[in-house]
mmCIF file of C-alpha atoms and ligand atoms in Angstrom:
data_model
loop_
_atom_site.group_PDB
_atom_site.id
_atom_site.type_symbol
_atom_site.label_atom_id
_atom_site.label_comp_id
_atom_site.label_asym_id
_atom_site.label_seq_id
_atom_site.Cartn_x
_atom_site.Cartn_y
_atom_site.Cartn_z
ATOM 1 C CA MET D 79 -18.099 -10.110 6.126
ATOM 2 C CA TYR D 80 -16.625 -9.362 2.690
ATOM 3 C CA ASN D 81 -17.009 -11.475 -0.447
ATOM 4 C CA THR D 82 -13.772 -10.740 -2.169
ATOM 5 C CA LEU D 83 -11.488 -9.969 0.833
ATOM 6 C CA LEU D 84 -10.345 -11.990 3.691
ATOM 7 C CA THR D 85 -9.222 -10.108 6.793
ATOM 8 C CA THR D 86 -7.445 -11.117 10.188
ATOM 9 C CA LEU D 87 -6.115 -9.180 13.034
ATOM 10 C CA LYS D 88 -3.379 -10.265 15.218
ATOM 11 C CA ASP D 89 -1.210 -8.216 17.613
ATOM 12 C CA GLY D 90 -2.328 -4.980 16.060
ATOM 13 C CA ILE D 91 -1.437 -6.058 12.418
ATOM 14 C CA PHE D 92 -4.466 -6.304 10.135
ATOM 15 C CA THR D 93 -4.042 -8.483 7.001
ATOM 16 C CA ILE D 94 -6.076 -7.833 4.125
ATOM 17 C CA THR D 95 -6.018 -10.699 1.516
ATOM 18 C CA ILE D 96 -7.549 -10.137 -2.071
ATOM 19 C CA ASN D 97 -9.421 -13.386 -2.616
ATOM 20 C CA ARG D 98 -10.307 -14.052 -6.199
ATOM 21 C CA PRO D 99 -7.526 -16.638 -6.826
ATOM 22 C CA GLU D 100 -9.150 -18.216 -9.789
ATOM 23 C CA LYS D 101 -8.980 -14.714 -11.488
ATOM 24 C CA LEU D 102 -5.392 -13.976 -10.204
ATOM 25 C CA ASN D 103 -7.092 -11.674 -7.772
ATOM 26 C CA ALA D 104 -8.113 -9.161 -10.578
ATOM 27 C CA LEU D 105 -9.733 -6.011 -9.165
ATOM 28 C CA ASN D 106 -13.404 -5.979 -10.155
ATOM 29 C CA LYS D 107 -16.023 -3.418 -9.020
ATOM 30 C CA GLU D 108 -16.757 -5.521 -6.044
ATOM 31 C CA VAL D 109 -13.170 -5.620 -4.890
ATOM 32 C CA MET D 110 -12.864 -1.852 -5.191
ATOM 33 C CA SER D 111 -16.046 -1.355 -3.392
ATOM 34 C CA GLU D 112 -14.789 -3.895 -0.548
ATOM 35 C CA LEU D 113 -11.410 -2.199 -0.409
ATOM 36 C CA ASN D 114 -13.162 1.276 0.395
ATOM 37 C CA SER D 115 -15.175 -0.441 3.147
ATOM 38 C CA VAL D 116 -12.113 -2.177 4.517
ATOM 39 C CA LEU D 117 -10.344 1.100 4.664
ATOM 40 C CA ASP D 118 -13.186 2.577 6.654
ATOM 41 C CA GLU D 119 -12.645 -0.383 9.176
ATOM 42 C CA VAL D 120 -8.833 0.308 9.269
ATOM 43 C CA ALA D 121 -9.481 3.995 10.153
ATOM 44 C CA ASP D 122 -12.237 3.239 12.737
ATOM 45 C CA ASN D 123 -10.853 0.177 14.611
ATOM 46 C CA ASN D 124 -8.493 1.222 17.345
ATOM 47 C CA GLU D 125 -7.187 -2.206 17.566
ATOM 48 C CA ILE D 126 -5.575 -1.944 14.216
ATOM 49 C CA GLN D 127 -2.163 -0.319 14.400
ATOM 50 C CA SER D 128 -0.922 -1.178 10.847
ATOM 51 C CA VAL D 129 -1.894 -3.132 7.833
ATOM 52 C CA ILE D 130 -0.709 -5.802 5.273
ATOM 53 C CA ILE D 131 -2.222 -6.006 1.936
ATOM 54 C CA THR D 132 -1.526 -9.218 0.003
ATOM 55 C CA GLY D 133 -3.168 -11.709 -2.545
ATOM 56 C CA SER D 134 -4.602 -15.084 -2.202
ATOM 57 C CA GLY D 135 -2.612 -18.147 -3.511
ATOM 58 C CA SER D 136 1.017 -18.482 -4.396
ATOM 59 C CA LYS D 137 0.667 -17.219 -8.066
ATOM 60 C CA ALA D 138 -0.653 -13.453 -7.947
ATOM 61 C CA PHE D 139 -0.620 -10.472 -5.687
ATOM 62 C CA VAL D 140 -3.129 -8.721 -8.193
ATOM 63 C CA ALA D 141 -3.127 -9.252 -11.939
ATOM 64 C CA GLY D 142 -4.627 -6.006 -12.683
ATOM 65 C CA ALA D 143 -8.080 -4.437 -13.075
ATOM 66 C CA ASP D 144 -10.565 -6.946 -14.211
ATOM 67 C CA ILE D 145 -10.336 -6.724 -17.927
ATOM 68 C CA SER D 146 -13.653 -8.329 -18.495
ATOM 69 C CA GLU D 147 -15.286 -5.042 -17.065
ATOM 70 C CA PHE D 148 -13.580 -2.926 -19.784
ATOM 71 C CA LYS D 149 -15.548 -4.094 -22.842
ATOM 72 C CA GLY D 150 -17.602 -1.555 -24.458
ATOM 73 C CA LEU D 151 -17.051 1.186 -22.076
ATOM 74 C CA SER D 152 -17.252 4.952 -23.197
ATOM 75 C CA ILE D 153 -14.677 7.652 -22.692
ATOM 76 C CA ALA D 154 -16.746 9.004 -19.894
ATOM 77 C CA GLU D 155 -16.991 5.445 -18.255
ATOM 78 C CA GLY D 156 -13.188 4.966 -18.607
ATOM 79 C CA LYS D 157 -12.531 8.229 -16.851
ATOM 80 C CA ALA D 158 -15.045 7.194 -14.084
ATOM 81 C CA ILE D 159 -13.196 3.981 -13.516
ATOM 82 C CA ALA D 160 -9.740 5.748 -13.348
ATOM 83 C CA LYS D 161 -11.341 8.195 -10.779
ATOM 84 C CA VAL D 162 -12.610 5.320 -8.584
ATOM 85 C CA GLY D 163 -9.110 3.623 -8.718
ATOM 86 C CA GLN D 164 -7.286 6.864 -8.025
ATOM 87 C CA ASP D 165 -9.602 7.849 -5.101
ATOM 88 C CA THR D 166 -9.234 4.356 -3.468
ATOM 89 C CA PHE D 167 -5.583 4.197 -3.740
ATOM 90 C CA PHE D 168 -5.151 7.900 -2.581
ATOM 91 C CA ARG D 169 -6.973 6.621 0.621
ATOM 92 C CA ILE D 170 -4.495 3.899 1.033
ATOM 93 C CA GLU D 171 -1.498 6.258 0.463
ATOM 94 C CA ASN D 172 -2.773 8.723 2.894
ATOM 95 C CA SER D 173 -3.932 6.367 5.616
ATOM 96 C CA ARG D 174 -2.849 7.578 9.056
ATOM 97 C CA LYS D 175 -1.770 3.957 9.819
ATOM 98 C CA PRO D 176 1.108 2.240 7.979
ATOM 99 C CA ILE D 177 0.031 0.074 5.128
ATOM 100 C CA ILE D 178 2.590 -2.292 3.460
ATOM 101 C CA ALA D 179 2.199 -4.537 0.411
ATOM 102 C CA CYS D 180 3.272 -8.153 0.472
ATOM 103 C CA VAL D 181 3.589 -8.896 -3.227
ATOM 104 C CA ASN D 182 3.338 -12.630 -3.484
ATOM 105 C CA GLY D 183 3.419 -13.173 -7.293
ATOM 106 C CA PHE D 184 2.072 -11.205 -10.394
ATOM 107 C CA ALA D 185 1.625 -7.507 -9.564
ATOM 108 C CA LEU D 186 0.386 -6.245 -12.916
ATOM 109 C CA GLY D 187 -1.521 -3.152 -13.945
ATOM 110 C CA GLY D 188 -3.780 -2.180 -11.231
ATOM 111 C CA GLY D 189 -2.073 -4.772 -9.058
ATOM 112 C CA CYS D 190 1.371 -2.807 -9.405
ATOM 113 C CA GLU D 191 -0.555 0.347 -8.848
ATOM 114 C CA LEU D 192 -2.250 -1.020 -5.758
ATOM 115 C CA ALA D 193 1.283 -2.107 -4.342
ATOM 116 C CA MET D 194 2.762 1.339 -5.244
ATOM 117 C CA SER D 195 0.006 3.119 -3.184
ATOM 118 C CA CYS D 196 1.027 1.305 -0.154
ATOM 119 C CA HIS D 197 3.784 3.004 2.066
ATOM 120 C CA PHE D 198 6.332 0.406 1.033
ATOM 121 C CA ARG D 199 6.518 -3.125 -0.488
ATOM 122 C CA ILE D 200 8.218 -6.468 0.097
ATOM 123 C CA ALA D 201 8.017 -9.240 -2.296
ATOM 124 C CA THR D 202 8.543 -12.965 -2.963
ATOM 125 C CA ASP D 203 11.299 -14.181 -4.995
ATOM 126 C CA ASN D 204 8.771 -15.193 -7.706
ATOM 127 C CA ALA D 205 6.986 -11.795 -7.913
ATOM 128 C CA LYS D 206 6.755 -10.034 -11.280
ATOM 129 C CA PHE D 207 5.767 -6.396 -11.671
ATOM 130 C CA GLY D 208 4.456 -4.664 -14.850
ATOM 131 C CA GLN D 209 2.193 -2.193 -16.377
ATOM 132 C CA PRO D 210 1.001 -4.184 -19.370
ATOM 133 C CA GLU D 211 -1.924 -1.766 -20.179
ATOM 134 C CA ILE D 212 -0.370 -0.834 -23.339
ATOM 135 C CA ASN D 213 -1.039 -4.365 -24.698
ATOM 136 C CA LEU D 214 -4.791 -3.597 -24.185
ATOM 137 C CA GLY D 215 -4.467 -0.193 -26.061
ATOM 138 C CA ILE D 216 -4.768 1.773 -22.795
ATOM 139 C CA ILE D 217 -2.498 3.278 -20.080
ATOM 140 C CA PRO D 218 -2.264 2.806 -16.363
ATOM 141 C CA GLY D 219 -5.179 4.715 -14.793
ATOM 142 C CA TYR D 220 -5.034 4.174 -11.085
ATOM 143 C CA GLY D 221 -2.084 6.431 -10.398
ATOM 144 C CA GLY D 222 0.551 4.296 -12.209
ATOM 145 C CA THR D 223 1.966 6.919 -14.456
ATOM 146 C CA GLN D 224 2.711 9.138 -11.400
ATOM 147 C CA ARG D 225 3.731 6.693 -8.712
ATOM 148 C CA LEU D 226 6.048 4.732 -10.871
ATOM 149 C CA VAL D 227 7.977 7.770 -11.955
ATOM 150 C CA GLN D 228 8.301 8.710 -8.274
ATOM 151 C CA LEU D 229 9.470 5.277 -7.281
ATOM 152 C CA ILE D 230 11.909 4.232 -10.039
ATOM 153 C CA GLY D 231 12.436 7.363 -12.168
ATOM 154 C CA LYS D 232 11.048 8.635 -15.392
ATOM 155 C CA GLY D 233 13.206 6.602 -17.813
ATOM 156 C CA ARG D 234 12.568 3.231 -16.384
ATOM 157 C CA ALA D 235 8.805 4.000 -15.737
ATOM 158 C CA MET D 236 8.619 5.114 -19.442
ATOM 159 C CA GLU D 237 10.208 1.783 -20.483
ATOM 160 C CA MET D 238 8.122 -0.427 -18.386
ATOM 161 C CA ILE D 239 4.870 1.373 -19.420
ATOM 162 C CA MET D 240 5.793 1.757 -23.236
ATOM 163 C CA THR D 241 7.014 -2.027 -23.468
ATOM 164 C CA GLY D 242 4.403 -3.484 -21.121
ATOM 165 C CA SER D 243 7.182 -5.969 -20.089
ATOM 166 C CA MET D 244 7.347 -7.401 -16.692
ATOM 167 C CA ILE D 245 10.354 -7.141 -14.304
ATOM 168 C CA ASP D 246 11.353 -9.752 -11.777
ATOM 169 C CA ALA D 247 11.747 -9.363 -8.008
ATOM 170 C CA SER D 248 15.413 -8.770 -8.081
ATOM 171 C CA THR D 249 15.050 -6.104 -10.681
ATOM 172 C CA ALA D 250 12.315 -4.472 -8.773
ATOM 173 C CA LEU D 251 14.590 -4.511 -5.701
ATOM 174 C CA SER D 252 17.429 -2.851 -7.783
ATOM 175 C CA TYR D 253 14.952 -0.135 -8.938
ATOM 176 C CA GLY D 254 13.701 0.577 -5.541
ATOM 177 C CA LEU D 255 10.184 -0.573 -6.268
ATOM 178 C CA VAL D 256 10.314 -3.052 -3.425
ATOM 179 C CA ASN D 257 12.397 -2.730 -0.020
ATOM 180 C CA LYS D 258 13.024 -6.453 0.492
ATOM 181 C CA VAL D 259 12.657 -9.833 -1.357
ATOM 182 C CA ALA D 260 11.913 -12.894 0.816
ATOM 183 C CA SER D 261 11.100 -16.506 -0.030
ATOM 184 C CA GLN D 262 7.321 -17.386 -0.374
ATOM 185 C CA GLU D 263 7.690 -19.080 3.167
ATOM 186 C CA LEU D 264 9.164 -16.089 4.888
ATOM 187 C CA LEU D 265 7.192 -13.286 3.247
ATOM 188 C CA MET D 266 4.636 -12.773 5.924
ATOM 189 C CA GLU D 267 7.067 -13.312 8.678
ATOM 190 C CA THR D 268 9.359 -10.658 7.227
ATOM 191 C CA ALA D 269 6.555 -8.205 7.004
ATOM 192 C CA ILE D 270 5.435 -8.941 10.505
ATOM 193 C CA ASP D 271 8.865 -8.358 11.825
ATOM 194 C CA ILE D 272 9.092 -4.850 10.352
ATOM 195 C CA LEU D 273 5.645 -4.012 11.451
ATOM 196 C CA ASN D 274 6.182 -5.264 14.966
ATOM 197 C CA THR D 275 9.029 -2.550 14.965
ATOM 198 C CA ILE D 276 6.877 0.078 13.463
ATOM 199 C CA ASN D 277 4.102 -0.733 15.953
ATOM 200 C CA SER D 278 6.255 -0.068 18.816
ATOM 201 C CA LYS D 279 6.455 3.571 17.836
ATOM 202 C CA ALA D 280 4.302 6.561 18.508
ATOM 203 C CA ALA D 281 1.199 6.201 16.308
ATOM 204 C CA SER D 282 0.929 10.068 16.158
ATOM 205 C CA ALA D 283 4.529 10.360 14.909
ATOM 206 C CA LEU D 284 3.831 7.587 12.222
ATOM 207 C CA SER D 285 0.770 9.442 11.080
ATOM 208 C CA ALA D 286 2.806 12.692 10.840
ATOM 209 C CA THR D 287 5.696 10.843 8.834
ATOM 210 C CA ILE D 288 3.052 9.720 6.331
ATOM 211 C CA GLN D 289 1.714 13.205 5.852
ATOM 212 C CA ALA D 290 4.999 14.837 5.534
ATOM 213 C CA VAL D 291 6.576 12.261 3.220
ATOM 214 C CA ASN D 292 3.456 12.246 1.068
ATOM 215 C CA SER D 293 3.833 15.988 0.695
ATOM 216 C CA PHE D 294 7.090 15.614 -1.289
ATOM 217 C CA GLY D 295 6.891 17.827 -4.287
ATOM 218 C CA ASN D 296 3.781 19.635 -3.015
ATOM 219 C CA ASN D 297 4.744 22.239 -0.229
ATOM 220 C CA GLY D 298 6.569 19.392 1.463
ATOM 221 C CA TYR D 299 8.840 21.689 3.666
ATOM 222 C CA GLU D 300 5.667 23.586 4.990
ATOM 223 C CA LYS D 301 3.838 20.324 5.532
ATOM 224 C CA GLU D 302 6.815 18.966 7.418
ATOM 225 C CA THR D 303 6.896 21.961 9.647
ATOM 226 C CA GLU D 304 3.245 21.610 10.391
ATOM 227 C CA ALA D 305 3.416 17.819 11.044
ATOM 228 C CA PHE D 306 6.602 18.292 13.144
ATOM 229 C CA GLY D 307 5.080 21.065 15.258
ATOM 230 C CA ASN D 308 1.860 18.914 15.832
ATOM 231 C CA CYS D 309 3.921 16.287 17.498
ATOM 232 C CA PHE D 310 5.027 18.519 20.251
ATOM 233 C CA ASN D 311 3.411 18.052 23.550
ATOM 234 C CA THR D 312 1.525 14.951 22.631
ATOM 235 C CA PRO D 313 1.504 12.289 25.440
ATOM 236 C CA GLU D 314 3.841 10.364 23.006
ATOM 237 C CA MET D 315 6.376 13.062 22.506
ATOM 238 C CA ILE D 316 6.395 13.668 26.307
ATOM 239 C CA GLU D 317 6.945 10.008 26.934
ATOM 240 C CA GLY D 318 9.623 9.641 24.068
ATOM 241 C CA VAL D 319 11.726 12.556 25.226
ATOM 242 C CA SER D 320 11.315 11.637 28.920
ATOM 243 C CA ALA D 321 12.419 8.127 28.267
ATOM 244 C CA PHE D 322 15.481 9.289 26.485
ATOM 245 C CA LEU D 323 16.502 11.805 29.245
ATOM 246 C CA GLU D 324 15.776 9.155 31.930
ATOM 247 C CA LYS D 325 17.808 6.595 29.820
ATOM 248 C CA ARG D 326 15.008 3.969 29.459
ATOM 249 C CA LYS D 327 13.021 2.621 26.559
ATOM 250 C CA PRO D 328 9.757 4.470 25.641
ATOM 251 C CA LYS D 329 6.408 2.956 26.116
ATOM 252 C CA PHE D 330 3.995 4.621 23.957
ATOM 253 C CA LYS D 331 0.298 4.237 24.970
ATOM 254 C CA ASN D 332 -0.806 6.009 21.603
ATOM 255 C CA ILE D 333 -3.521 7.974 23.248
ATOM 256 C CA SER D 334 -3.050 11.171 21.320
ATOM 257 C CA THR D 335 -5.928 12.683 19.466
ATOM 258 C CA LYS D 336 -5.208 12.283 15.710
ATOM 259 C CA ILE D 337 -2.483 14.099 14.064
HETATM 260 N N1 COA W 947 -8.667 -9.405 -15.398
HETATM 261 C C1 COA W 947 -9.608 -10.393 -15.664
HETATM 262 N N2 COA W 947 -9.189 -11.691 -15.544
HETATM 263 C C2 COA W 947 -7.926 -11.963 -15.382
HETATM 264 C C3 COA W 947 -6.882 -10.943 -15.214
HETATM 265 C C4 COA W 947 -7.447 -9.565 -15.394
HETATM 266 N N3 COA W 947 -6.606 -8.553 -15.210
HETATM 267 N N4 COA W 947 -5.773 -11.588 -15.150
HETATM 268 C C5 COA W 947 -5.928 -13.019 -15.199
HETATM 269 N N5 COA W 947 -7.183 -13.008 -15.340
HETATM 270 C C6 COA W 947 -7.941 -14.439 -15.328
HETATM 271 C C7 COA W 947 -7.814 -15.175 -16.728
HETATM 272 O O1 COA W 947 -8.716 -14.621 -17.532
HETATM 273 C C8 COA W 947 -8.031 -16.536 -16.456
HETATM 274 O O2 COA W 947 -9.428 -16.790 -16.162
HETATM 275 P P1 COA W 947 -10.036 -18.058 -16.907
HETATM 276 O O3 COA W 947 -9.482 -19.192 -16.144
HETATM 277 O O4 COA W 947 -11.517 -17.920 -16.417
HETATM 278 O O5 COA W 947 -9.898 -17.960 -18.330
HETATM 279 C C9 COA W 947 -7.436 -16.680 -14.855
HETATM 280 O O6 COA W 947 -7.446 -15.242 -14.310
HETATM 281 C C10 COA W 947 -6.043 -17.194 -14.956
HETATM 282 O O7 COA W 947 -5.177 -16.476 -15.819
HETATM 283 P P2 COA W 947 -4.393 -17.060 -16.983
HETATM 284 O O8 COA W 947 -4.132 -16.080 -18.094
HETATM 285 O O9 COA W 947 -4.923 -18.353 -17.425
HETATM 286 O O10 COA W 947 -2.921 -17.254 -16.383
HETATM 287 P P3 COA W 947 -1.528 -17.510 -16.960
HETATM 288 O O11 COA W 947 -0.689 -18.038 -15.872
HETATM 289 O O12 COA W 947 -1.675 -18.193 -18.315
HETATM 290 O O13 COA W 947 -1.069 -15.925 -17.163
HETATM 291 C C11 COA W 947 -0.934 -13.618 -16.496
HETATM 292 C C12 COA W 947 -1.149 -15.050 -16.155
HETATM 293 C C13 COA W 947 -0.788 -12.711 -15.343
HETATM 294 C C14 COA W 947 0.404 -13.320 -17.380
HETATM 295 C C15 COA W 947 -2.245 -13.256 -17.368
HETATM 296 O O14 COA W 947 -3.241 -13.653 -16.756
HETATM 297 C C16 COA W 947 -2.308 -11.904 -17.829
HETATM 298 O O15 COA W 947 -1.657 -11.445 -18.667
HETATM 299 N N6 COA W 947 -3.325 -11.232 -17.049
HETATM 300 C C17 COA W 947 -3.668 -9.834 -17.520
HETATM 301 C C18 COA W 947 -2.626 -8.888 -17.008
HETATM 302 C C19 COA W 947 -3.089 -7.322 -17.358
HETATM 303 O O16 COA W 947 -3.097 -7.135 -18.515
HETATM 304 N N7 COA W 947 -3.294 -6.525 -16.279
HETATM 305 C C20 COA W 947 -3.529 -5.233 -16.630
HETATM 306 C C21 COA W 947 -5.064 -5.042 -16.739
HETATM 307 S S1 COA W 947 -5.529 -3.273 -16.887
#
């Protein structure tokens, strides 16, 4: 169905694998276009509860935007590429369904930016993160200058972007760029464990969580009020509150219209 992506769906967890291992899964135009198509599938397929994005092979998650497509581009074309990257990654960030990155190797440039657009990240112990665009005479353009600051703070973001140096998985963990580090063998199992917990919750409340948290710094308290209110009287909220009062575990059927 896709040329550059592999997808599987098991127990509500949809795994998207970027599959150009011979080019370290670099994001060319076709990958970006197929990412947009697969995001439509994520939104439309009711069987999909949550998503993992990872890279093919054991060496790279994604080693960046495809540099071979940069040569000879004009200022306007450079801006257009950034717009496509930013719009695609906004769609990931604002997906109503949880999307996590399983970073299985190099996450450089657009790869680091892709991982940062996901709701959170786990990584293998051989993962390496970096924004090496400075070595090409450019800067991150798919949201990296903004999301890296939010995730690790201004000073560390400035250092990573200005030096172009990579950080290893344990540094990424200490910076808060990743939530967990696992061995290569245990990466997917670790992600699936977390997503099984998340998938047992109310989908409407998960969507409300994403909307409210993503509004940090942009009328976040108002958005929180709205998203909190929207949860009330949904079938999931009625079940959750009833289950607590009846001293039983909630069983969410996730039939609400979308929040
Ligand atoms: N765009 C296009 N091709 C890329 C790529 C990218 N971002 N990253 C890697 N590749 C290609 C290489 O050109 C090479 O292709 P080839 O075999 O046809 O020559 C292949 O992937 C393997 O990469 P290689 O450089 O041989 O592997 P390595 O182990 O020596 O080095 C990296 C790995 C990640 C350090 C190195 O590939 C690299 O620096 N990549 C670019 C990272 C970057 O600057 N990203 C930001 C882009 S804006």
